[in-house]
CSV table of C-alpha atoms in Angstrom, one decimal:
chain,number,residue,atom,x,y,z
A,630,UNK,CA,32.1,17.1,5.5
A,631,UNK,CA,32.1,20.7,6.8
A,632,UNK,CA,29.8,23.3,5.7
A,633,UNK,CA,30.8,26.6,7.4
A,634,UNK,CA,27.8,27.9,9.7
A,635,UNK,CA,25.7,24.9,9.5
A,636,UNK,CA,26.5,22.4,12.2
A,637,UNK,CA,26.8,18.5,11.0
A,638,UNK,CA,23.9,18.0,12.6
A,639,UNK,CA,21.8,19.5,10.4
A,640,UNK,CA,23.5,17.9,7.6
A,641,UNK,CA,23.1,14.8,9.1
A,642,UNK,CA,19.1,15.8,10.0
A,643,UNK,CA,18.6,16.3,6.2
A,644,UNK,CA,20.6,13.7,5.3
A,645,UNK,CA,18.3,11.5,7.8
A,646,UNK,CA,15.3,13.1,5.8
A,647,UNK,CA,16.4,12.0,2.4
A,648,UNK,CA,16.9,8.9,3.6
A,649,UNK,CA,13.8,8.4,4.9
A,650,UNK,CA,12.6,9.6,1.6
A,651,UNK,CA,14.1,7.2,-0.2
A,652,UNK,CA,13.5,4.3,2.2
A,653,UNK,CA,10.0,4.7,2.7
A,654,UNK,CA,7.3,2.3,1.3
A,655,UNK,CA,5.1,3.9,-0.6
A,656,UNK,CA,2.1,3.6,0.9
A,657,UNK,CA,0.6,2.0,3.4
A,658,UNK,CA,-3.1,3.3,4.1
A,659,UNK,CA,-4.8,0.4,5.3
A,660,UNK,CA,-8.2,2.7,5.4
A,661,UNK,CA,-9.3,5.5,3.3
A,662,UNK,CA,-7.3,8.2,4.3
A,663,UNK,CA,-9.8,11.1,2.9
A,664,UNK,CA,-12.7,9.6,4.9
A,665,UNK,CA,-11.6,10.4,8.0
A,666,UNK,CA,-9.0,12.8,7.5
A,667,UNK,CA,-9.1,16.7,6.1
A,668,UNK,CA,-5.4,17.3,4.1
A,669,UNK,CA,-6.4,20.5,4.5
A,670,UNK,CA,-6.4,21.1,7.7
A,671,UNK,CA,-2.9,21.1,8.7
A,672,UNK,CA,-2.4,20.9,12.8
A,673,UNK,CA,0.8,21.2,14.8
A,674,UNK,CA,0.7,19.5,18.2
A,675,UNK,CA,3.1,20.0,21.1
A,676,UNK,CA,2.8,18.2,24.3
A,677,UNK,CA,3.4,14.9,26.6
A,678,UNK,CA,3.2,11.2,25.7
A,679,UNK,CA,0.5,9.8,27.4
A,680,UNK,CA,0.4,6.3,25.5
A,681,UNK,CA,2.2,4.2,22.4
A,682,UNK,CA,-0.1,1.6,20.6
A,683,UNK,CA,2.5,-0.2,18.4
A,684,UNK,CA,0.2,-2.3,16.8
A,685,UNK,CA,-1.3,-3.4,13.2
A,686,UNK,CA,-2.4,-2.0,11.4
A,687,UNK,CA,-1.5,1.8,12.2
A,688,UNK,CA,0.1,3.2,15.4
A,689,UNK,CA,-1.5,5.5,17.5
A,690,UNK,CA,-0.1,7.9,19.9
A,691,UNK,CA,-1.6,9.6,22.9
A,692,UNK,CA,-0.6,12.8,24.0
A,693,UNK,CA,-1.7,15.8,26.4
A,694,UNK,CA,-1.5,19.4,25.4
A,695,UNK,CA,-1.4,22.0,27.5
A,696,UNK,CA,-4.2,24.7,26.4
A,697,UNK,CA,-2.6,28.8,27.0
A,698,UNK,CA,-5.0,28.4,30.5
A,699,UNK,CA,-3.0,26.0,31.4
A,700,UNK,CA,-5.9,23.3,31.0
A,701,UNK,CA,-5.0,20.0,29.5
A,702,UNK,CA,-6.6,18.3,26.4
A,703,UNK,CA,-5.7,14.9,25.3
A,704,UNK,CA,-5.3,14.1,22.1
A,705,UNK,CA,-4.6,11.1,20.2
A,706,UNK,CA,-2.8,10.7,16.7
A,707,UNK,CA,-2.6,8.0,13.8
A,708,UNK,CA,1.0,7.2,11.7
A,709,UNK,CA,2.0,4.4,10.1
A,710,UNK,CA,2.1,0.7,10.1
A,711,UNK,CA,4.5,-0.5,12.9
A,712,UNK,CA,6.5,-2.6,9.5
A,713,UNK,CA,6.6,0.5,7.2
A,714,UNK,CA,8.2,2.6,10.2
A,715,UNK,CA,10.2,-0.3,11.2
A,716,UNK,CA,12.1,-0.3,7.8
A,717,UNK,CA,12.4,3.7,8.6
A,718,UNK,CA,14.2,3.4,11.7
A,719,UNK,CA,11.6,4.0,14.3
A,720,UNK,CA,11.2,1.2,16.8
A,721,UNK,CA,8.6,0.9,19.8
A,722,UNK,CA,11.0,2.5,21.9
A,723,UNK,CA,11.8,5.5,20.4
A,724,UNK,CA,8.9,7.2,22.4
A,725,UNK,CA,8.2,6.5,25.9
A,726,UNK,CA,5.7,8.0,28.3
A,727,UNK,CA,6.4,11.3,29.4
A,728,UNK,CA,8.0,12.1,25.9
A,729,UNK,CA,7.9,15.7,25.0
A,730,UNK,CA,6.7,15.7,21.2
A,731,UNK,CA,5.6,18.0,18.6
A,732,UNK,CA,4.1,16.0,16.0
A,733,UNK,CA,2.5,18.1,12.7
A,734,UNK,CA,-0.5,16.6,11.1
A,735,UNK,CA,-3.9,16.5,9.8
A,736,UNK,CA,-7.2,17.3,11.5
A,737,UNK,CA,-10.0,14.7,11.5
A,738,UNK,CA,-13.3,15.7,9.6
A,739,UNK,CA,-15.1,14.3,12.4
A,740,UNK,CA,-14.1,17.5,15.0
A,741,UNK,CA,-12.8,14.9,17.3
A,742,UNK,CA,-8.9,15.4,19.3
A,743,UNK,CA,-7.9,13.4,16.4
A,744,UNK,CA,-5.1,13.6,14.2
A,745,UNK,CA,-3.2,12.0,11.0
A,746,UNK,CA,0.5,12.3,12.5
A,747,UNK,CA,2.7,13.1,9.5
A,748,UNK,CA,6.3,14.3,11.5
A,749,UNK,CA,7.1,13.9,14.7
A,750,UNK,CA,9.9,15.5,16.6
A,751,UNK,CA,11.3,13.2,18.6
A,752,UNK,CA,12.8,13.8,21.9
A,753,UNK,CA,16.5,13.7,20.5
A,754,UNK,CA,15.7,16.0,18.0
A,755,UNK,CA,15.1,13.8,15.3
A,756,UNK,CA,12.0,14.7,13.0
A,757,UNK,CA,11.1,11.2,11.6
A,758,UNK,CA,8.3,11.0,9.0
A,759,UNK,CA,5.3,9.2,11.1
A,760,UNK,CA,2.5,8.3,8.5
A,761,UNK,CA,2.0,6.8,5.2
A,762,UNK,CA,2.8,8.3,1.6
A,763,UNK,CA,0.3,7.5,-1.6
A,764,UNK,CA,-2.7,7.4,-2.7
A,765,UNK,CA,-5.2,10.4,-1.2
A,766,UNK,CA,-2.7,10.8,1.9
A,767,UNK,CA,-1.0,14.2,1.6
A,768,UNK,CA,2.6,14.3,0.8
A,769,UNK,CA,5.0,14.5,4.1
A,770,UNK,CA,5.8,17.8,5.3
A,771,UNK,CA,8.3,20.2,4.6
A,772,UNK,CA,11.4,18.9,7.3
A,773,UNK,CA,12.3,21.8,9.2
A,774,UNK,CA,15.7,23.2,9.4
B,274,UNK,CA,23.8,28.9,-0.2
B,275,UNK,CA,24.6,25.9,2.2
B,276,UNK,CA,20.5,26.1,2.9
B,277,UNK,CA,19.9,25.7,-1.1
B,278,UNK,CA,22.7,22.7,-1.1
B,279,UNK,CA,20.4,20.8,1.6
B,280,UNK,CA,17.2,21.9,0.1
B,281,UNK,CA,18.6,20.6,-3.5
B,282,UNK,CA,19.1,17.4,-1.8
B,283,UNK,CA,15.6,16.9,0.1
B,284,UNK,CA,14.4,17.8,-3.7
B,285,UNK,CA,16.8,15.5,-5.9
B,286,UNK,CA,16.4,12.1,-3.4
B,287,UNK,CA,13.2,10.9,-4.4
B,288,UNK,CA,14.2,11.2,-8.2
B,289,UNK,CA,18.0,8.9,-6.8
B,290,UNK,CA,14.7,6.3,-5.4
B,291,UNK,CA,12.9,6.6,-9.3
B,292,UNK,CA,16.5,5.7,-10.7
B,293,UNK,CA,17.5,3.2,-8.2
B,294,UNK,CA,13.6,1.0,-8.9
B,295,UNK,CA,14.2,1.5,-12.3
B,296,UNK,CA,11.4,3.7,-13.0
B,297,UNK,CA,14.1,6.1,-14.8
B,298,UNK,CA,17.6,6.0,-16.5
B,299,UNK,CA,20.0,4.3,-14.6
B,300,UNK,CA,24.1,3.9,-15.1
B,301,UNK,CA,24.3,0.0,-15.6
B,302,UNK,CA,21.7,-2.3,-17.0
B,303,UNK,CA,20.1,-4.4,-14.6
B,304,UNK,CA,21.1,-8.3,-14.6
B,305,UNK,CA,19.0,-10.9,-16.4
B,306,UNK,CA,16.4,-12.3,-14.7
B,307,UNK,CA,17.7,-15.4,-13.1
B,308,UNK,CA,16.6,-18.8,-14.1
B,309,UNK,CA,17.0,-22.8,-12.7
B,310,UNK,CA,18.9,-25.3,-14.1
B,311,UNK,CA,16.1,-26.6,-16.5
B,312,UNK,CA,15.7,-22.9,-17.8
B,313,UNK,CA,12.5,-22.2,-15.8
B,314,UNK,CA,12.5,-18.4,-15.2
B,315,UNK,CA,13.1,-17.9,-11.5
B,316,UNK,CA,10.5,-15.5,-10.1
B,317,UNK,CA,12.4,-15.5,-6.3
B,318,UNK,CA,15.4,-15.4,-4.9
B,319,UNK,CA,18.5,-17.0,-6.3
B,320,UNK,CA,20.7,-19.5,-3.7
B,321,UNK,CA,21.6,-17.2,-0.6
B,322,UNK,CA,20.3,-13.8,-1.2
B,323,UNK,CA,17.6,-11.8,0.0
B,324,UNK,CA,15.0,-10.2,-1.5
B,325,UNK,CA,11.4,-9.4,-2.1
B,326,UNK,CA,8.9,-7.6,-4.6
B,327,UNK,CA,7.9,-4.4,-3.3
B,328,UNK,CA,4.1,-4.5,-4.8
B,329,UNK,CA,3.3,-0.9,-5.8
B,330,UNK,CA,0.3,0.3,-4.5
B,331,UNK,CA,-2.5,0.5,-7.4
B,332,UNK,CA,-4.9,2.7,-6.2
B,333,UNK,CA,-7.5,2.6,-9.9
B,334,UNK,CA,-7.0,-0.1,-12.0
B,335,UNK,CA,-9.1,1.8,-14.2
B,336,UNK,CA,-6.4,3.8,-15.1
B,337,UNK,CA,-4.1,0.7,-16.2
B,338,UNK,CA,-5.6,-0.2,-18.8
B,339,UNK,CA,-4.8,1.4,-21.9
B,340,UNK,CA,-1.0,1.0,-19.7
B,341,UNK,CA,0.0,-2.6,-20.1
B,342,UNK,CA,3.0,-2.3,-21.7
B,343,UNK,CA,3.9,0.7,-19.9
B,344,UNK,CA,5.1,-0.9,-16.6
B,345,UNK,CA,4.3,2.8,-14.4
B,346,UNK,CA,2.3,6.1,-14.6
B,347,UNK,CA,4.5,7.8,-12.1
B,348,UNK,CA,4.4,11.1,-13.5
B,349,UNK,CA,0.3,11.4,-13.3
B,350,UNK,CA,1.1,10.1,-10.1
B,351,UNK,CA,2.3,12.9,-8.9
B,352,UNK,CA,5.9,11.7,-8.5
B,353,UNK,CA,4.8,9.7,-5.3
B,354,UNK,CA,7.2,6.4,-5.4
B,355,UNK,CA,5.5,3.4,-6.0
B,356,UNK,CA,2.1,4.8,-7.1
B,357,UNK,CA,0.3,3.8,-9.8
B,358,UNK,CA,-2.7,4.7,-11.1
B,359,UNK,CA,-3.1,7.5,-9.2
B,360,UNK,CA,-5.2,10.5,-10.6
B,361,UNK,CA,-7.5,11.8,-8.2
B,362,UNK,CA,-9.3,14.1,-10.8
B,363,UNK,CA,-10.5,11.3,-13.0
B,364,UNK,CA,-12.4,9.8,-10.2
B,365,UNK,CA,-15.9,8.6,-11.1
B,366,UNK,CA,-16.9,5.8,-14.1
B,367,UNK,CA,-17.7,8.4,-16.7
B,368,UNK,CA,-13.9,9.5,-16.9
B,369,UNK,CA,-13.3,5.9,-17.0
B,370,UNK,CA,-14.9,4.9,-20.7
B,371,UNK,CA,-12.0,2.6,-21.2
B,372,UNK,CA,-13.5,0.0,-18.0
B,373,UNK,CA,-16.9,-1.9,-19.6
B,374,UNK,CA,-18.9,-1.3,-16.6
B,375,UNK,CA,-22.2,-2.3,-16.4
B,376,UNK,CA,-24.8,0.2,-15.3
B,377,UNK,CA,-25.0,-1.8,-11.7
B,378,UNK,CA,-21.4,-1.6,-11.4
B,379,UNK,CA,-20.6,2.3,-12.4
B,380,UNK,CA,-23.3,3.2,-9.9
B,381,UNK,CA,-21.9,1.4,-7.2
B,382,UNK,CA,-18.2,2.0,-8.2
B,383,UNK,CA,-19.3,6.1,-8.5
B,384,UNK,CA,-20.8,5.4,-4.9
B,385,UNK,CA,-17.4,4.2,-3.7
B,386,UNK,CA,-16.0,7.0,-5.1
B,387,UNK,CA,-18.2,9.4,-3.5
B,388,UNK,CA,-18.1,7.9,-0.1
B,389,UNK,CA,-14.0,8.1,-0.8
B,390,UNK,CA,-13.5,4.6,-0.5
B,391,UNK,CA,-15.0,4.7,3.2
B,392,UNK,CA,-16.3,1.4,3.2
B,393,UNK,CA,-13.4,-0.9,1.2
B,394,UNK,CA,-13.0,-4.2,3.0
B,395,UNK,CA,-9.5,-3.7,3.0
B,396,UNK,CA,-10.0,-1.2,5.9
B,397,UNK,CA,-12.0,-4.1,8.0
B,398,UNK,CA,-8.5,-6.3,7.3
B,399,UNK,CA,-10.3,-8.3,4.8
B,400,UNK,CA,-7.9,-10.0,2.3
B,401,UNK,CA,-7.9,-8.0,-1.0
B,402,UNK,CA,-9.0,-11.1,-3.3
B,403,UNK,CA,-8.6,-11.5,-7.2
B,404,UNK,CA,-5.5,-9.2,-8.9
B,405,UNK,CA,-5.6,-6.6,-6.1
B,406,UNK,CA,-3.4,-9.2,-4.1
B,407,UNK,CA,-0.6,-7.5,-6.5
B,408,UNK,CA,-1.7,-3.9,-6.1
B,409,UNK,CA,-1.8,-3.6,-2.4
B,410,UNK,CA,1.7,-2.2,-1.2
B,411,UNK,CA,3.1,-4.8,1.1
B,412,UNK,CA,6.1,-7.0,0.0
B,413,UNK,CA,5.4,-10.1,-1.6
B,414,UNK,CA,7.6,-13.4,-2.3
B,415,UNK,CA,7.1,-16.1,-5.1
B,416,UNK,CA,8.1,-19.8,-3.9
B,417,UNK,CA,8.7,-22.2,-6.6
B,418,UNK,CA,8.3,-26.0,-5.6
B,419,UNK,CA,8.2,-27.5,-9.5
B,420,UNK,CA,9.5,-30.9,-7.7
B,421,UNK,CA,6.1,-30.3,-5.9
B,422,UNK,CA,3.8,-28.4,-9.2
B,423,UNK,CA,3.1,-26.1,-7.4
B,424,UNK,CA,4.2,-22.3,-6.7
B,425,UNK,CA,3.5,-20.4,-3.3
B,426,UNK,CA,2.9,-16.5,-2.9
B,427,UNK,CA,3.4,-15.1,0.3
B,428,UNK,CA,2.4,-11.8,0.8
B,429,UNK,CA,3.3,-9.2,4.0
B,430,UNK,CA,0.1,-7.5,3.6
B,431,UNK,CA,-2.8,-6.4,3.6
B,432,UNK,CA,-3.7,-9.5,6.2
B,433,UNK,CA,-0.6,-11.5,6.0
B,434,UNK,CA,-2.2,-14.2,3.7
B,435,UNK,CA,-0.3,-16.7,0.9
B,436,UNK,CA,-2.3,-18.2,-1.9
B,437,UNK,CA,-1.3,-21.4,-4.0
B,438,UNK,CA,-0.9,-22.1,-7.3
B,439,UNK,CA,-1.3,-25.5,-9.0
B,440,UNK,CA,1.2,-26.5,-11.7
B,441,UNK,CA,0.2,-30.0,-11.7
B,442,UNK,CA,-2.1,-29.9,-14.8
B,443,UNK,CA,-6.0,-30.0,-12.7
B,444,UNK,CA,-8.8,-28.1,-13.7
B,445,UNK,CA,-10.7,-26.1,-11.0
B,446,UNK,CA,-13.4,-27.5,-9.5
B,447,UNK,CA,-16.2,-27.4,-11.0
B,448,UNK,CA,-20.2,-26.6,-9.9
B,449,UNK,CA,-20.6,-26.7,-5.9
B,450,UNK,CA,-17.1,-28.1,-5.3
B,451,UNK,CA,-15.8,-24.6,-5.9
B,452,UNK,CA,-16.1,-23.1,-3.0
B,453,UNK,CA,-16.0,-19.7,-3.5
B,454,UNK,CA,-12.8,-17.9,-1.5
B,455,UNK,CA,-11.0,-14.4,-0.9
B,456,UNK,CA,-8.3,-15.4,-3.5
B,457,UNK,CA,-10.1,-18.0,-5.5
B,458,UNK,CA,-8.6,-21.3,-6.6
B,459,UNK,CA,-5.8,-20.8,-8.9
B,460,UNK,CA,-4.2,-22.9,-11.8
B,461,UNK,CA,-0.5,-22.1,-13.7
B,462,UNK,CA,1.7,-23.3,-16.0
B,463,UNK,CA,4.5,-21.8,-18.4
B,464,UNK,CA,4.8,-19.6,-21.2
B,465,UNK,CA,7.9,-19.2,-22.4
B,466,UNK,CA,9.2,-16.8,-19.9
B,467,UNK,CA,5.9,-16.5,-18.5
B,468,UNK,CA,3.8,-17.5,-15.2
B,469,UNK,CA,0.5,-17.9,-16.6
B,470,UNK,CA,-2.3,-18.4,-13.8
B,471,UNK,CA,-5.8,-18.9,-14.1
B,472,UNK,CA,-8.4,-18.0,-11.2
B,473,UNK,CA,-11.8,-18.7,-10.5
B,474,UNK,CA,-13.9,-19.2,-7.7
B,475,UNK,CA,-13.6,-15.7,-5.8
B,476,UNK,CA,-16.4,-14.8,-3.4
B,477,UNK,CA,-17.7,-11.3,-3.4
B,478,UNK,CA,-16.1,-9.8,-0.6
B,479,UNK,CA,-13.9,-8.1,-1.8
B,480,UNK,CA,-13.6,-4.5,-4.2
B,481,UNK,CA,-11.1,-5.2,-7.4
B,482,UNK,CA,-8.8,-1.8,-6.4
B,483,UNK,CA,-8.9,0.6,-3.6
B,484,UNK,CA,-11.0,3.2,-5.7
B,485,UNK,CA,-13.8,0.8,-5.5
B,486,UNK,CA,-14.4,-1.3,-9.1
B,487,UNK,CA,-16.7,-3.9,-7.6
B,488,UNK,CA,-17.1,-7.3,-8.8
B,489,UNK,CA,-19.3,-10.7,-8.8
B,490,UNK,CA,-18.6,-14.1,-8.0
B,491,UNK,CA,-18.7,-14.6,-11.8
B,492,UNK,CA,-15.1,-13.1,-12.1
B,493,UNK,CA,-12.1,-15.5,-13.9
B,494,UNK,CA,-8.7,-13.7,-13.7
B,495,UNK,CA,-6.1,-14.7,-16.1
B,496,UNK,CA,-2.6,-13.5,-14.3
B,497,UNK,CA,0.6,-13.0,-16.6
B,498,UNK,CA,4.4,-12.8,-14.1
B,499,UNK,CA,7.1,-12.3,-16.4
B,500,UNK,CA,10.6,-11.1,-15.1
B,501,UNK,CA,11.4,-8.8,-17.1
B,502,UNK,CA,15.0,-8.5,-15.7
B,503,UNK,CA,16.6,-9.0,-12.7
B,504,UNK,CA,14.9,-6.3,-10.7
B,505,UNK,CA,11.5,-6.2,-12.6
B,506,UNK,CA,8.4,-8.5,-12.3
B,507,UNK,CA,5.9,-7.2,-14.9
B,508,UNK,CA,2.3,-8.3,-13.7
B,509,UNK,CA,-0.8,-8.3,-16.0
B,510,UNK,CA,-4.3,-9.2,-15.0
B,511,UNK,CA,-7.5,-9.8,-17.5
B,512,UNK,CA,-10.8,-8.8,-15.6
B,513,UNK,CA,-13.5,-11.7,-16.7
B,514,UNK,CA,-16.8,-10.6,-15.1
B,515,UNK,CA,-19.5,-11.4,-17.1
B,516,UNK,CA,-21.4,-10.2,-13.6
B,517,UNK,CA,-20.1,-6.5,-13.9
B,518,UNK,CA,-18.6,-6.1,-17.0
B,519,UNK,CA,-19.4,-5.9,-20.2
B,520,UNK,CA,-16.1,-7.7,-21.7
B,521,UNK,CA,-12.8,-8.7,-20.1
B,522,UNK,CA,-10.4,-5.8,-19.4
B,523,UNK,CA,-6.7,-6.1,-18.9
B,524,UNK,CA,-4.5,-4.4,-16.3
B,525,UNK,CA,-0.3,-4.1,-15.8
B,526,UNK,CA,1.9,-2.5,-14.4
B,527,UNK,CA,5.8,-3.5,-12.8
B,528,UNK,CA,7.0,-4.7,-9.4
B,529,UNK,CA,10.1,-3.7,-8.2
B,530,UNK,CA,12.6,-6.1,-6.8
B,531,UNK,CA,14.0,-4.8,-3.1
B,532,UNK,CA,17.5,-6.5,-3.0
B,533,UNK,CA,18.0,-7.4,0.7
B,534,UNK,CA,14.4,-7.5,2.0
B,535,UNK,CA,12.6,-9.6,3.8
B,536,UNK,CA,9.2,-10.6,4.4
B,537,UNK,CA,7.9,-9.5,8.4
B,538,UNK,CA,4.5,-10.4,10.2
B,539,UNK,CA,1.9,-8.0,9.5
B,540,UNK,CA,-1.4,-8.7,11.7
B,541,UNK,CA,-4.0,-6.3,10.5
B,542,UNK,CA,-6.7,-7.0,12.6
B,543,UNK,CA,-4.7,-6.2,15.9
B,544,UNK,CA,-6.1,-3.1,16.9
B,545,UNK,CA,-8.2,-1.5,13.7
B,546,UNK,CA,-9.6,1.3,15.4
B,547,UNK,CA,-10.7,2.5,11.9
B,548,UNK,CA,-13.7,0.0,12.7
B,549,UNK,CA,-15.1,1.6,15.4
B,550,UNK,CA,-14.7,5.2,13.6
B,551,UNK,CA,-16.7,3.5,11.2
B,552,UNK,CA,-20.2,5.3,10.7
B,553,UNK,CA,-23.1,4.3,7.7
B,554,UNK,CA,-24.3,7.2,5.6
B,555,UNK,CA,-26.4,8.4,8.4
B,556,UNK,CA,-23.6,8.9,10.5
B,557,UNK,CA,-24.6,5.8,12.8
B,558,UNK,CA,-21.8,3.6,14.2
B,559,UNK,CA,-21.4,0.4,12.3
B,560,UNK,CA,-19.5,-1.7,14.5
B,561,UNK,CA,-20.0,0.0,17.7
B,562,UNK,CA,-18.7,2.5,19.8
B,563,UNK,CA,-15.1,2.8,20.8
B,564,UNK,CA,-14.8,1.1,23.8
């Protein structure tokens, strides 16, 4: 397929993202989701990865970002069970320490460097859907093109 | 113009998923639902293939009940795949008049509610117990062994666990020989082209949906499986609580059949750090600090 002006990549990039759509499990909050999380508070995160946890029952992912003083703050983010994003593609490897991320999220009610990873950009490129859809999680975001 | 072709896409996929798990119209009817040799309905796998149910997550079982025939509620689900009984606005027991709550159980079910489900025991990796094993979104398999009576449930999540059913004809135990348990003792046999499966002795660890319906030791599930067709397992559960309820209530909805999948290992208790988030009403840690 060629689509005059847009590379194949993209194509393939929102290809990926249907696919992921259509793959994904529905769910998969182990927790409440609103208890700890604010959908409304939407947070876009760009920095380093510090550490993986790929473990039951969510995955967390540590990261430092660079404050504009050139300060760093570590933060650490929530997605998915490691099954759900298994069946989505992801695998333990696909970040490693080091990693330059952006990951877009939710903010924790509790004020903590906390967040509900929704999307993460991967190193390659890729934006792969990181969390859970259903129940009182928000719906993923918007994949960027 | 090529951004609109992409964007239509993104937009039209989840409605290809409603098609393709047969929550809409789709181009060829779904095969029978396959059976043994002696006519039993077959509620797994046939010889050689994969598969699994793909156990919809039920987040209000309150909102089911006036549903059973209905296999989903998608579209007051918001579209989400998979979801059902899903309506964040009717939260509370007074939009609920169709559950027989007790006033015991609607104040501690509205307290649930309130707190936003903060303290369900599914997010300490406890077992769901009684029907909620078939509303919490993990893939489940059903294992027939009728040269054995008995049938075997495995399910992926929420802690990994399998439960078994008796088909040899017993009663459950009665007085202190029941030992109360996270998914009770259970009892089946046939009818027709249904699994029927009786359950009693459930402790009272465990909340009846994620929204927080609570329940006593008192509750006796009746569980209907029929397989509808090849790709659809329509579950029913009667709520028995003469502890919380006023009079049994009955729940359905459909599973979906995921051609192909399989079953993996899903440990909850690994590393829940949700636990040592956890704080009481007064904003005191419950199980500690995070280390």
């Amino acid at each position: 397929m060629d689509f005059p002006g847009y590379t194949n990549r993209r194509l393939v990039i929102a290809l990926a993202a249907c696919l992921v759509l259509a793959l994904v499990q529905p769910t998969v909050a182990h927790h409440s989701f609103a208890a700890e999380f604010d959908a409304n508070k939407p947070v876009t995160l760009k920095g380093a990865v510090t550490n993986l946890e790929w473990a039951n029952p969510h995955i967390w992912l540590y990261l430092d970002v660079k404050n504009d003083d050139g300060s760093v703050q570590p933060w650490q983010c929530e997605g998915g069970p490691p099954n759900t994003l298994t069946r989505n593609g992801w695998t333990k490897d696909s970040l490693k320490i080091g990693d330059q991320v952006t990951i877009e999220g939710v903010l924790a009610k509790d004020g903590s460097k906390t967040c509900n990873a929704r999307l993460v950009k991967l190193p390659d490129g890729r934006s792969v859907f990181a969390g859970s859809l259903g129940g009182d999680n928000p719906p993923p975001p918007k994949q960027p093109h | 113009m090529r951004l609109h072709v992409i964007a239509a896409l993104v937009l039209v996929a989840p409605s290809f998923v409603l098609a393709q798990r047969g929550a809409g119209p789709s181009a060829a009817p779904p095969a029978p639902a396959p059976h043994f040799p002696d006519g039993t309905p077959n509620l797994g796998r046939d010889p050689g293939e994969k598969g699994i149910w793909n156990v919809p997550w039920v987040r209000n079982m309150g909102l089911r009940i006036d549903k059973t025939e209905a296999g989903t509620d998608l579209p007051s689900s918001g579209g989400v795949v998979g979801l059902v009984g899903h309506d964040l606005k009717r939260d509370g027991s007074r939009f609920e008049p169709l559950v027989p709550f007790m006033p015991w159980s609607a104040a501690v079910y509205d307290y649930n509610v309130a707190n936003e489900s903060k303290y369900d025991p599914e997010g300490y990796c406890l077992p769901p117990g009684g029907p909620r094993m078939m509303a919490t979104p993990y893939p489940m398999e059903i294992i027939q062994l009728p040269e054995q009576k008995r049938t075997i449930m495995t399910f992926e999540g929420a802690t990994h666990i399998w439960r078994e059913i008796y088909m040899d004809g017993r009663e459950h135990p009665k007085g202190d020989a029941l030992n109360p348990s996270y998914l009770g003792h259970s009892v089946g046999h046939w009818e027709g082209e249904t699994l029927v499966v009786d359950v009693v002795g459930f402790n009272e660890a465990t909340w009846l949906d994620y929204s927080g319906h609570p329940h006593t030791d008192q509750l006796h599930v009746i569980e209907k499986f029929t397989r509808r067709n090849k790709n659809v397992l329509h579950y029913e559960a009667t709520i028995d609580d003469p502890g919380a309820y006023t009079k049994p209530w009955t729940v359905a909805w459909n599973v979906p059949w995921r051609a192909n999948g399989e079953l993996a290992e899903y440990i909850c208790q690994e590393n829940n750090q949700y636990l040592f988030r956890l704080t009481d009403d007064f904003g005191q840690p419950i199980f500690g600090k995070r280390p």
